[in-house]
Amino acid sequence: MHSIFTRINNVSALLSSCMMGLLAAIALSSLLFTADPKGELAIRSVRVYPSKTPRYPRRKQEMAFVNFNMTADLTPLFNWNTKQLFVSLEAEYENTQGVKNEVVIWDRIIRSKEDAFIRVAAKNKYAFREISSSFKKVPAAHYALKYNVMPYVGFLTYGEAARTREPVEFQLEERV
């Protein structure tokens, strides 16, 4: 009646349809399990120093150095469908032209539930420069600890674990 190739094609089509249905159910069920991680963020100081860029030595630019303390318990974000977390500390401010900026100053990838409790006292990992070359008239910045849950199957989810209550001023320093 049917050849062996037709039967193999029918069985593989049925199995792939069942697999896609199962993956869709997993993706939708991961949206139902929401967690609310908590953390604390304290900015100790934000100092701005004049610096020179290696590419343009005559151009003056200022760099900000942020010292912070941070603790966060991200273990509620780990479930059976969590592959890893991407955690970042972001500075959010408006420059003198009114453009809203979000700058990542520290990040970490967390691959297991055992590493999901973060306790960090450090300074920014990445260079923090203002595009207009100066922080002089830039208003104070808010800082937020944000996370991105990367699942095995399904949609990426984003959230925020901690935020500074009050904006933190940039302290302009003169380097001697």
C-alpha atoms as one frame of an Amber mdcrd trajectory, in Angstrom:
protein
   0.000   0.000   0.000   2.436   2.696   1.220   6.129   2.507   0.788   8.521
   2.494   3.751   9.616   6.055   2.952   6.025   7.312   3.137   5.553   5.674
   6.539   8.841   7.105   7.855   7.788  10.543   6.601   4.396  10.274   8.347
   5.933   9.146  11.647   8.603  11.870  11.602   5.974  14.530  10.784   3.859
  13.353  13.731   6.855  13.344  16.096   8.022  16.795  15.021   4.470  18.176
  15.439   4.287  16.708  18.939   7.725  18.151  19.749   6.707  21.625  18.561
   3.515  21.440  20.631   5.516  20.437  23.694   8.027  23.259  23.179   5.183
  25.776  22.775   3.589  24.529  26.023   6.945  24.891  27.824   7.424  28.415
  26.475   3.940  29.507  27.540   4.211  27.871  30.963   7.444  29.739  31.701
   5.514  33.014  31.356   3.207  31.935  34.181   6.031  31.450  36.700   7.124
  34.964  37.584   9.558  35.753  40.365  10.304  39.013  42.109  13.956  39.103
  43.180  15.026  41.665  45.738  18.268  43.530  46.118  19.913  46.583  47.611
  22.075  49.074  45.792  24.177  51.797  47.400  26.350  54.185  45.411  29.299
  55.236  47.569  30.723  57.864  45.235  30.714  59.071  41.640  33.882  60.966
  40.784  34.583  62.570  37.436  38.165  63.100  36.273  39.518  64.662  33.091
  41.204  62.152  30.789  42.610  61.810  27.321  41.328  59.365  24.784  44.006
  57.154  23.210  42.620  57.664  19.735  42.421  61.471  19.959  45.114  62.696
  22.379  44.275  66.406  21.952  40.592  65.924  22.688  39.594  66.519  26.294
  37.071  64.187  27.808  35.857  63.319  31.272  35.457  59.849  32.743  33.242
  58.939  35.690  34.279  56.344  38.265  31.432  54.821  40.260  32.050  53.011
  43.552  29.087  50.902  44.642  27.892  48.240  47.070  25.318  45.787  45.861
  23.571  42.722  47.263  20.864  40.792  45.458  19.198  37.424  45.826  18.368
  36.234  42.305  17.718  32.589  43.224  13.905  32.922  42.699  14.611  33.488
  38.986  16.066  29.995  38.574  13.577  27.255  37.704  13.620  24.211  35.460
  13.649  26.357  32.304  16.351  28.890  33.249  19.622  28.486  31.394  21.418
  31.579  32.692  20.963  35.165  33.862  22.582  38.304  32.548  22.826  40.917
  35.315  23.907  44.516  34.747  24.212  47.746  36.696  23.054  50.692  34.618
  23.346  54.446  35.064  20.291  56.317  33.787  20.506  60.066  33.249  19.616
  62.868  30.858  22.396  64.893  29.282  22.321  68.652  28.739  20.396  68.278
  25.451  17.626  66.292  27.192  18.566  62.927  25.691  17.984  59.987  28.030
  21.065  57.768  28.380  21.332  54.278  29.854  24.941  53.195  30.326  26.003
  49.718  31.476  28.824  50.146  33.974  29.028  46.596  35.403  27.722  43.180
  34.353  27.919  39.486  35.135  26.592  36.217  33.708  25.161  33.806  36.287
  24.925  30.202  35.158  23.738  28.368  38.303  21.389  28.853  41.218  24.308
  28.548  43.651  25.935  31.664  42.162  22.693  33.688  42.121  23.312  35.469
  45.435  25.380  38.535  44.553  27.394  40.553  47.047  29.675  43.051  45.316
  31.643  46.064  46.514  33.465  47.390  43.463  33.834  50.151  40.922  32.596
  50.322  37.354  33.881  47.623  35.042  33.457  49.624  31.839  34.448  53.169
  30.899  31.756  55.698  31.765  32.054  58.703  29.448  29.600  61.379  28.458
  29.222  61.790  24.688  29.348  65.586  25.000  32.818  65.241  26.613  31.814
  66.843  29.915  29.691  65.984  32.943  29.612  69.640  34.129  25.941  70.448
  33.578  24.644  66.883  33.525  21.981  66.325  36.205  22.223  63.522  38.754
  21.831  59.899  37.673  19.733  57.002  38.928  21.347  53.557  39.099  19.497
  50.276  38.585  20.390  46.594  38.840  18.670  44.911  35.901  18.472  41.253
  34.879  17.669  39.242  31.779  16.489  35.642  32.176  17.630  33.426  29.303
  15.528  30.242  29.206  16.239  26.946  27.501  12.943  27.296  25.617  10.773
  30.384  25.383  10.925  34.126  25.601  13.582  36.298  27.196  12.281  38.121
  30.251  13.650  41.354  31.656  13.333  42.915  35.083  14.828  45.088  37.766
  16.079  43.863  41.144  17.242  47.130  42.761  17.263  50.878  42.151  18.642
  53.902  43.933  15.908  55.946  45.594  17.528  59.335  45.115  19.608  60.439
  42.131  23.371  60.600  42.720  25.302  63.714  41.714  28.482  63.644  39.638
  31.409  64.997  41.705  33.844  66.841  39.448  37.457  66.360  40.545  40.620
  67.986  39.298  43.429  65.522  38.713  46.819  66.794  39.797
